[in-house]
Amino acid sequence: MHSQVLPAVLLLLLLLLGASAPQGEGAEPGDRGQEQVPEGVPEENGVLVLNRSTLGLALQQHPALLVEFYAPWCGHCKALAPEYSKAATLLAAESVKATLAKVDGPAEQELAQEFGVTEYPTLRFFRDGNRTHPEEYTGPREAEGIVKWLQRRVGPSATQLEDEESAQALIDAQDTVVIGFFQDLQDEDVAAFLALAQDALDLTFGLTDRPQLFQKYGLTQDTVVLFKKFDEGRADFPVDNELGLDQADLSRFLLTHSLHLVTEFNSQTSPKIFTARILNHLLLFINQTLATHRELLGGFREAAPPFRGQVLFVAVNVDADNDHVLQYFGMKAQEAPTLRFINVETTKKYAPAGREPVTATSVSAFCHSVLNGEVKPYRLSQEVPPDWDQKLVKTLVGENFEQVAFDETKNVFVKFYAPWCTHCKEMAPAWEALAEKYKDRQDLVIAELDATANELEAFAVQGFPTLKYFPAGPGRKVVEYRSARDLETFSKFLDNGGELPEEELAEEPPGPSPEMANATTPPKEEL
């Protein structure tokens, strides 16, 4: 019996000695059977630096963890880095119980694959150590926006109001405040309301179940009220007693009614204008430095209320930095004051028939005539330049596009660009080099068209640059080019008859620039 016990005692002693040995001893390099648990996680500028070994520890230690998967070569990641570090500082200063971390995706491919990372930067939010179901980050890419997004998740997304004083204080604090009046705060409609509040970062939210507050604001049923310090001052969204609160309908309601009846177009308002989901826009072009022009805003605003939710009324100051808007509508600043109407989905544009004065009556009549199909849209087109075919890259405009692009004897590769588009400017040398390379090919035309000054009946150009290939032969065939914008890849595409070899298909260029506004979706770079 002793002979059987002794080896067991020796084994126990060996195990105890091994446990007390310095960390890392007794294990072969690369042995993943018993990974060493790190004692701490390194930081850079307040941001945890994680890898495969430390992610689990970070999840244990931090109940609310936002992780950025980045690539060292990614330009968007480099732009995000200072804002991300600033957000970490703000979180600490405001005592928000959330932590920021980052992972080098290319260096930690196992983690990138585990969390479905296909582009950089990608941000995932982990709650309570749950590794299997992280939430995708959908907020802004600047420090204050990151902090607010996290605040709405780790704390209440709406302030609970107990009395008239607290309600009035919240309403007074901001230009727009949303308060949900619910008779039962345990109702599922409240959960939908709070979920919406998590992502509507530009609005302040409150909620209450107090009868005295229902009475003060004249309510007898569950209602979401938008209080605002402009226009009507208040807009009510009653909750359907049978169907409950429809989150999508409420979101549209808040987007629509949080906008001014007349919104001035500028870099701050353009994202809201294009995310309001109102497809019809009526634009008044005026010179804000002229009193006679400013006076027209009164009649413009007076005409707006009946069209709220159907037509967005926008004022464009031609004296400000809005040249690209004027160009998009084929206008000159001297034409102000004038109206233009556009459907942003079809990009069809409409102009008044004459130079009628801008009044509430004329504005309303123009709106109705467009909506009723009584006005034909106009298309922009420049005159055909005399030397349009003299350069290596041929110049197309609206008037000669059909003739050139659908010539059955030619293969035509066209770049649709905007003069102000950064991506277009970056690819211009490659496009010139392509035309130089194939200048002796009689059956091949390399061309470009300024799509801000020329519109086509065949199709609408939604972003810049857009590249399309029109192969020779009958049938008006069109091939969309969606790959790297360099001479080598362009050449492979042309040499292969307007198709890319399979190994090139995975390469995607940067996203196109939108026509009239800054991108509203945060940029990313694909793997």
XYZ file of C-alpha atoms in Angstrom:
527
model
C 0.000 0.000 0.000
C 2.857 2.370 0.885
C 4.386 1.758 -2.507
C 1.130 2.936 -4.111
C 0.748 6.038 -1.909
C 4.334 7.300 -2.225
C 4.192 8.147 -5.953
C 0.964 10.040 -5.335
C 2.636 12.099 -2.557
C 5.627 12.841 -4.793
C 3.301 13.878 -7.592
C 1.476 16.237 -5.230
C 4.774 17.780 -4.074
C 5.901 18.256 -7.665
C 2.619 19.946 -8.520
C 2.941 22.276 -5.519
C 6.504 23.149 -6.467
C 5.419 23.824 -10.045
C 2.628 26.116 -8.851
C 5.058 28.213 -6.824
C 7.647 28.449 -9.598
C 8.147 31.800 -11.342
C 5.551 32.529 -14.032
C 6.505 31.093 -17.372
C 8.832 28.386 -16.053
C 8.049 24.759 -16.711
C 6.172 25.404 -19.982
C 7.527 25.094 -23.447
C 7.248 28.147 -25.702
C 4.051 28.049 -27.712
C 2.404 25.524 -25.324
C -1.274 26.504 -25.459
C -2.552 23.647 -23.316
C -2.331 25.761 -20.113
C -2.034 29.430 -21.131
C -0.554 31.769 -18.576
C -3.097 34.287 -17.253
C -1.539 37.767 -17.526
C -1.328 39.842 -14.381
C -2.433 43.052 -16.117
C -3.290 44.583 -19.453
C -1.061 47.270 -21.012
C -2.482 50.684 -21.875
C -1.732 53.399 -24.423
C -3.210 56.853 -23.734
C -5.907 55.371 -21.528
C -6.843 52.659 -24.062
C -6.270 48.991 -23.223
C -4.073 47.154 -25.739
C -5.462 43.637 -26.086
C -4.419 40.406 -27.728
C -5.592 36.801 -27.694
C -4.207 36.224 -24.213
C -5.530 39.386 -22.554
C -8.992 39.805 -24.063
C -10.567 37.304 -21.662
C -9.032 39.058 -18.656
C -10.246 42.453 -19.878
C -13.767 41.081 -20.299
C -13.680 39.796 -16.702
C -12.452 43.086 -15.298
C -14.564 45.536 -17.329
C -18.350 44.997 -17.523
C -18.690 47.576 -20.312
C -15.864 47.258 -22.858
C -15.683 48.910 -26.292
C -13.024 47.272 -28.475
C -11.658 48.784 -31.682
C -10.195 46.353 -34.213
C -7.712 48.405 -36.226
C -4.949 47.975 -38.788
C -1.702 49.952 -38.476
C -1.834 50.864 -42.184
C -5.483 51.995 -42.179
C -5.937 55.731 -42.747
C -9.386 55.800 -41.116
C -7.922 54.072 -38.041
C -5.173 56.681 -37.820
C -7.789 59.438 -37.987
C -9.847 57.765 -35.262
C -6.882 57.189 -32.886
C -6.678 60.682 -31.292
C -10.464 60.870 -30.887
C -10.510 57.405 -29.322
C -7.829 58.388 -26.809
C -9.646 61.640 -26.050
C -12.839 59.653 -25.439
C -10.985 57.480 -22.912
C -9.933 60.628 -21.048
C -13.482 62.014 -21.080
C -14.912 58.716 -19.812
C -12.539 58.805 -16.856
C -13.265 62.481 -16.119
C -17.036 61.972 -16.221
C -16.870 58.720 -14.206
C -18.640 56.757 -16.941
C -18.336 53.057 -16.145
C -17.082 52.025 -19.563
C -13.613 51.162 -20.854
C -11.992 51.524 -24.271
C -9.659 48.944 -25.775
C -8.068 48.151 -29.111
C -6.817 45.095 -30.986
C -4.361 45.021 -33.891
C -6.521 42.996 -36.293
C -3.847 41.822 -38.762
C -1.591 40.769 -35.861
C -4.457 39.016 -34.035
C -6.160 37.223 -36.893
C -7.806 34.650 -34.610
C -9.669 37.419 -32.767
C -10.536 39.214 -35.995
C -12.005 36.004 -37.372
C -13.836 35.198 -34.116
C -15.656 38.545 -34.146
C -16.309 38.694 -37.885
C -14.013 41.625 -38.611
C -13.917 42.245 -42.367
C -12.974 45.939 -42.461
C -11.118 48.500 -40.392
C -11.849 50.074 -38.079
C -14.537 47.794 -36.617
C -15.787 48.471 -33.083
C -17.584 45.975 -30.863
C -19.206 46.622 -27.482
C -19.046 43.840 -24.862
C -21.362 43.762 -21.839
C -20.816 41.819 -18.626
C -18.062 39.677 -20.101
C -20.334 38.217 -22.797
C -17.912 37.207 -25.506
C -20.374 35.543 -27.863
C -22.813 38.379 -28.598
C -21.020 41.759 -28.746
C -22.985 44.744 -30.041
C -21.810 46.578 -33.146
C -20.821 50.181 -32.445
C -23.060 52.505 -34.468
C -22.099 55.900 -33.063
C -19.997 58.835 -34.276
C -16.239 58.761 -34.781
C -15.437 61.735 -32.569
C -14.690 61.714 -28.838
C -17.857 63.342 -27.504
C -20.046 61.103 -29.658
C -18.259 57.953 -28.489
C -18.756 58.995 -24.858
C -22.436 59.801 -25.359
C -23.034 56.465 -27.140
C -21.522 54.615 -24.196
C -23.356 56.738 -21.623
C -26.660 55.763 -23.210
C -25.746 52.095 -22.763
C -24.155 51.898 -19.333
C -26.562 54.362 -17.742
C -30.224 55.122 -18.292
C -30.864 56.372 -21.824
C -33.668 58.580 -20.485
C -34.008 60.580 -17.256
C -36.902 59.509 -15.047
C -38.987 62.558 -14.124
C -40.839 62.651 -10.806
C -42.335 66.146 -10.677
C -43.047 69.316 -12.620
C -39.770 70.961 -11.600
C -37.594 68.144 -12.964
C -39.618 67.991 -16.187
C -39.369 71.732 -16.767
C -35.651 71.736 -15.988
C -35.048 69.043 -18.618
C -37.144 70.877 -21.223
C -35.344 74.158 -20.534
C -31.891 72.601 -20.809
C -31.945 71.779 -24.553
C -33.459 73.018 -27.808
C -35.139 69.642 -28.395
C -36.232 67.252 -25.635
C -38.237 64.031 -25.962
C -40.372 62.896 -23.016
C -42.229 59.598 -22.939
C -45.417 59.713 -20.864
C -46.282 56.110 -19.906
C -48.847 55.030 -17.324
C -46.853 51.828 -16.649
C -43.049 52.020 -16.775
C -42.853 48.222 -16.908
C -44.750 48.137 -20.205
C -42.926 46.798 -23.273
C -43.541 50.137 -25.019
C -41.157 51.707 -22.499
C -38.440 49.210 -23.467
C -38.880 50.176 -27.133
C -38.715 53.865 -26.197
C -35.494 53.402 -24.201
C -33.928 51.317 -26.971
C -34.565 54.103 -29.470
C -33.118 56.642 -27.030
C -29.825 54.709 -26.955
C -29.043 55.651 -30.564
C -30.729 59.043 -30.985
C -27.691 60.844 -29.608
C -28.665 64.292 -30.860
C -31.803 64.321 -28.692
C -32.277 64.371 -24.905
C -34.791 61.889 -23.475
C -36.915 61.721 -20.348
C -39.824 59.550 -19.221
C -42.462 59.614 -16.509
C -45.493 57.819 -15.169
C -46.635 60.635 -12.853
C -50.366 61.542 -13.204
C -49.683 65.193 -12.369
C -47.353 65.429 -15.370
C -49.954 63.846 -17.654
C -52.362 66.486 -16.421
C -49.906 69.383 -16.731
C -49.253 68.627 -20.401
C -52.860 67.800 -21.250
C -52.414 64.072 -21.890
C -54.888 61.273 -21.227
C -53.046 58.346 -22.872
C -49.469 57.131 -23.353
C -47.754 59.694 -25.586
C -44.240 60.630 -26.673
C -43.894 64.421 -26.795
C -41.139 66.321 -28.585
C -40.611 69.721 -26.923
C -38.671 72.246 -29.024
C -37.710 75.887 -28.782
C -38.682 76.694 -32.360
C -41.566 76.454 -34.840
C -44.669 74.894 -33.203
C -42.902 74.380 -29.865
C -44.287 70.876 -29.419
C -45.226 67.747 -31.405
C -47.150 64.763 -29.974
C -46.843 61.095 -30.934
C -49.727 59.159 -29.303
C -49.040 55.470 -28.629
C -51.586 53.202 -30.297
C -53.607 51.489 -27.564
C -53.874 48.236 -29.519
C -50.688 48.051 -31.591
C -48.370 49.696 -29.065
C -45.355 51.865 -29.835
C -43.877 51.316 -33.296
C -40.191 52.137 -32.955
C -39.665 52.811 -36.680
C -42.658 55.174 -36.821
C -41.463 57.024 -33.726
C -37.961 57.329 -35.164
C -39.318 58.868 -38.385
C -41.558 61.195 -36.371
C -38.658 62.470 -34.260
C -36.371 62.932 -37.278
C -39.064 64.892 -39.103
C -40.223 67.102 -36.244
C -36.801 67.783 -34.714
C -35.871 69.622 -37.921
C -36.814 73.247 -38.315
C -39.630 73.944 -40.779
C -36.902 75.623 -42.816
C -33.410 74.211 -42.433
C -30.371 76.185 -43.526
C -28.012 74.028 -45.578
C -24.482 73.866 -44.170
C -21.918 71.268 -43.112
C -23.576 70.830 -39.696
C -27.143 70.375 -40.956
C -26.485 68.390 -44.137
C -26.206 65.000 -42.342
C -29.608 65.603 -40.709
C -31.118 66.701 -44.010
C -30.030 63.516 -45.755
C -30.965 61.149 -42.902
C -34.441 62.607 -42.358
C -35.822 60.032 -44.846
C -37.850 62.746 -46.587
C -37.192 62.191 -50.267
C -38.581 65.474 -51.617
C -36.575 68.627 -50.935
C -37.564 72.185 -51.846
C -34.618 74.575 -51.871
C -34.753 78.355 -51.710
C -31.514 79.920 -52.998
C -30.948 83.368 -51.497
C -28.094 85.720 -50.699
C -28.223 86.146 -46.926
C -26.264 89.411 -47.112
C -29.220 91.100 -48.870
C -32.185 92.236 -46.772
C -34.598 91.794 -49.678
C -33.553 88.121 -49.934
C -33.805 87.483 -46.189
C -37.364 88.818 -46.217
C -38.356 85.978 -48.543
C -37.746 83.447 -45.782
C -40.997 84.498 -44.111
C -43.185 83.428 -47.028
C -41.080 80.295 -47.557
C -41.570 79.309 -43.907
C -45.274 80.131 -44.042
C -45.758 77.649 -46.884
C -43.923 74.797 -45.134
C -46.304 73.395 -42.429
C -48.777 71.555 -44.747
C -45.843 69.751 -46.395
C -44.064 68.650 -43.194
C -43.010 65.012 -43.516
C -43.553 65.054 -47.293
C -41.289 67.881 -48.459
C -38.229 69.182 -46.625
C -37.816 72.957 -46.946
C -34.156 73.998 -47.195
C -32.573 77.453 -47.495
C -29.247 77.686 -49.345
C -27.118 80.780 -48.909
C -25.371 81.455 -52.231
C -22.959 83.809 -50.455
C -21.638 80.962 -48.266
C -19.447 77.993 -49.192
C -22.180 76.238 -51.195
C -20.722 76.325 -54.702
C -21.029 72.548 -55.021
C -24.787 72.774 -54.384
C -25.170 75.460 -57.030
C -23.157 73.378 -59.464
C -25.238 70.291 -58.694
C -28.359 72.178 -59.758
C -26.654 73.812 -62.749
C -27.053 77.291 -61.277
C -25.096 80.481 -60.773
C -25.267 82.629 -57.639
C -26.651 85.516 -59.719
C -29.876 83.533 -60.318
C -30.908 83.900 -56.658
C -33.512 84.294 -55.353
C -35.027 81.196 -56.929
C -36.504 77.796 -56.100
C -35.466 74.267 -57.007
C -37.185 70.981 -56.166
C -35.446 67.591 -56.067
C -36.353 64.003 -55.282
C -33.141 62.702 -53.697
C -33.965 59.086 -54.574
C -34.504 59.593 -58.314
C -32.288 62.752 -58.405
C -34.903 64.363 -60.668
C -34.742 68.157 -60.458
C -37.479 70.709 -61.100
C -37.481 74.487 -61.617
C -40.337 77.021 -61.670
C -41.556 77.948 -65.147
C -40.933 81.680 -64.778
C -39.450 84.307 -62.462
C -42.508 84.608 -60.235
C -41.801 86.319 -56.866
C -41.155 83.973 -53.945
C -44.235 84.151 -51.738
C -46.095 81.661 -49.571
C -48.657 81.268 -52.368
C -46.108 80.733 -55.174
C -44.027 78.327 -53.077
C -47.083 76.230 -52.193
C -48.297 76.211 -55.801
C -44.877 75.109 -57.115
C -44.727 72.280 -54.552
C -48.188 71.012 -55.462
C -47.474 71.163 -59.193
C -44.327 69.029 -58.824
C -45.988 66.505 -56.504
C -48.957 66.235 -58.878
C -46.690 65.525 -61.873
C -47.525 68.790 -63.634
C -43.882 69.901 -63.998
C -41.307 68.069 -66.099
C -37.841 67.531 -64.601
C -34.841 69.147 -66.227
C -31.461 67.571 -66.928
C -28.122 69.288 -66.776
C -25.877 69.194 -69.828
C -22.857 71.181 -70.859
C -22.196 72.052 -74.460
C -19.978 69.619 -76.350
C -16.427 71.042 -76.254
C -14.905 71.526 -79.745
C -11.870 69.478 -78.706
C -13.782 66.773 -76.791
C -11.990 63.944 -78.691
C -8.583 65.574 -79.118
C -7.107 64.519 -75.775
C -6.211 61.001 -74.665
C -9.104 61.020 -72.183
C -12.206 61.944 -74.190
C -14.606 64.512 -72.713
C -18.237 63.451 -72.582
C -21.234 65.627 -71.739
C -24.954 64.978 -71.674
C -25.349 65.801 -75.381
C -22.728 63.406 -76.779
C -22.828 60.641 -74.179
C -25.322 58.345 -75.913
C -23.561 58.623 -79.254
C -20.142 57.710 -77.823
C -20.942 55.269 -75.013
C -23.329 53.129 -77.049
C -21.320 53.106 -80.270
C -21.583 49.446 -81.310
C -18.071 49.493 -82.830
C -16.296 50.710 -79.674
C -15.533 49.512 -76.153
C -15.944 52.582 -73.941
C -14.673 52.923 -70.359
C -16.117 56.013 -68.617
C -15.251 57.730 -65.362
C -18.167 59.708 -63.883
C -16.636 62.248 -61.510
C -17.207 65.396 -59.475
C -14.619 68.198 -59.614
C -14.554 68.456 -55.792
C -14.358 64.677 -55.135
C -11.138 63.627 -53.358
C -11.265 60.027 -54.627
C -11.707 61.329 -58.188
C -8.636 63.538 -57.879
C -6.587 60.676 -56.435
C -7.368 58.334 -59.339
C -6.928 60.973 -62.097
C -3.249 60.104 -62.821
C -4.102 56.404 -63.192
C -6.933 57.279 -65.588
C -4.602 59.424 -67.717
C -1.997 56.645 -67.718
C -4.658 54.170 -68.834
C -5.591 56.378 -71.783
C -1.896 56.712 -72.694
C -1.400 52.926 -72.550
C -4.290 52.168 -74.920
C -4.047 55.229 -77.196
C -3.353 53.036 -80.242
C -6.402 50.821 -79.718
C -8.933 52.031 -82.274
C -11.730 49.991 -80.709
C -11.227 51.358 -77.180
C -12.231 54.759 -75.772
C -11.201 56.036 -72.331
C -13.499 58.895 -71.347
C -14.764 60.980 -68.443
C -17.946 62.896 -67.662
C -18.514 65.565 -65.016
C -21.685 64.105 -63.484
C -22.342 67.245 -61.432
C -22.840 69.246 -64.627
C -24.324 66.560 -66.891
C -27.238 64.239 -66.192
C -28.178 61.216 -68.263
C -31.472 59.715 -69.262
C -30.038 56.172 -69.257
C -29.210 56.103 -65.536
C -28.490 58.272 -62.505
C -25.014 58.546 -61.005
C -25.336 58.240 -57.220
C -21.719 58.645 -56.078
C -18.255 59.612 -57.224
C -16.259 58.278 -58.832
C -18.486 55.800 -60.660
C -16.802 53.703 -63.359
C -18.801 52.007 -66.118
C -17.717 49.942 -69.115
C -19.809 49.891 -72.292
C -18.746 46.902 -74.458
C -18.983 47.004 -78.233
C -21.922 45.352 -79.910
C -25.704 45.693 -79.828
C -27.863 45.690 -76.716
C -26.664 48.793 -74.813
C -24.821 46.641 -72.275
C -23.303 48.303 -69.195
C -20.732 46.755 -66.821
C -20.139 48.367 -63.410
C -16.452 48.417 -62.427
C -15.954 47.760 -58.697
C -12.310 47.074 -57.965
C -8.994 48.767 -57.271
C -8.461 52.081 -59.039
C -4.946 51.639 -60.349
C -3.406 51.201 -63.792
C -2.559 47.524 -63.322
C -6.084 46.481 -62.300
C -7.728 48.698 -64.933
C -5.510 47.029 -67.560
C -6.418 43.526 -66.423
C -10.078 44.477 -66.646
C -9.773 45.782 -70.202
C -7.481 43.003 -71.411
C -9.970 40.466 -70.096
C -12.838 41.910 -72.117
C -14.487 43.913 -69.337
C -14.189 41.259 -66.640
C -11.682 40.924 -63.832
C -9.770 37.721 -63.153
C -11.120 35.977 -60.046
C -8.123 36.896 -57.894
C -8.909 40.600 -58.390
C -12.596 40.435 -57.520
C -12.064 40.668 -53.735
C -10.346 44.050 -54.027
C -12.742 46.937 -53.405
C -11.938 50.631 -53.793
C -12.816 53.249 -51.197
C -16.522 54.054 -51.107
C -17.816 56.683 -53.547
C -18.286 60.253 -52.405
C -21.957 61.235 -52.067
C -23.250 63.910 -54.391
C -24.424 66.751 -52.144
C -23.466 66.007 -48.558
C -20.713 64.603 -46.436
C -20.944 60.838 -45.924
C -23.237 59.978 -43.057
C -21.882 56.536 -42.573
C -18.485 56.366 -40.857
C -15.780 55.330 -43.345
C -13.976 52.021 -43.104
C -11.249 50.238 -45.010
C -11.763 46.653 -46.099
C -9.297 43.893 -45.444
